[in-house]
Amino acid sequence: MARLHLFDLDGTLLRGTTSPVEISRQLGLEAEAVALDEAISAGLIGPPEYAAEVYALWAHLTEAHVTAAFEGAPWLERIREVWAEIREQGEYCAVVSLSPSFFVERLIGWGAHAAFGSRFPAVPFSEPVDPAGVLSAAAKVEIADRLCAEFGVTRADCIAYGDSLSDRDLFGAVPVSVAVNADRHLAGLATHSYMGGDLWDAYELVRRTR
């Protein structure tokens, strides 16, 4: 039976940072984005409020800024190699993140079968962000179920990789999970735990299990 590997982005594929911070750095607004990350991590604001705040920060955002943020971000090593291996095994890989879709969807080019993020308008912004399109922890489970139906697998065939509070629901919904450089919110929830900078090493924890 094929498996579906579900990857978080911020703090998981990106080590020690988030895509909003990397995007905001291009605008000289890194400190403001870090403060927002701390607020949502502490539960002081929710995903819709967070999205509205980063949208306001990015009033002058261009496609060039997004490209520079993506190319300069501190990605884990061997992401593309892991996804190539998953494809060669006849399995599936997807990224599901609360971060903006215009950043997350770039990972399709690295080999992900699917990539989902919170829906933001096209850059540069000419319309507001729609709160209804902002993802939540619960939405990650809903998307996983849709992907299972698309790929002909079940939750029992899923492996989740994540690092924080936004991954708790998904970790609780699937049988196998890998905490990658995780914070306290995933303590005791993951099947496996990995600390380091190479996705292949995290993938090895589940690579040979079927």
Short mmCIF file of C-alpha atoms in Angstrom, two decimals, residues 19 23 65 79 113 116 134 163-164 167 171-172 201-202:
data_model
loop_
_atom_site.label_atom_id
_atom_site.label_comp_id
_atom_site.label_asym_id
_atom_site.label_seq_id
_atom_site.Cartn_x
_atom_site.Cartn_y
_atom_site.Cartn_z
CA SER A 19 8.32 31.90 5.62
CA ILE A 23 9.60 37.32 3.41
CA HIS A 65 10.98 39.82 -2.70
CA ILE A 79 14.44 17.92 0.70
CA HIS A 113 2.76 16.15 -5.37
CA PHE A 116 -1.41 23.90 0.32
CA VAL A 134 -6.68 31.16 6.03
CA ASP A 163 7.29 20.94 14.68
CA SER A 164 4.68 22.95 16.57
CA ASP A 167 0.67 20.19 13.79
CA PHE A 171 -0.30 14.24 14.63
CA GLY A 172 -3.36 13.05 16.51
CA ASP A 201 17.85 11.70 8.36
CA ALA A 202 14.32 12.43 9.58
#
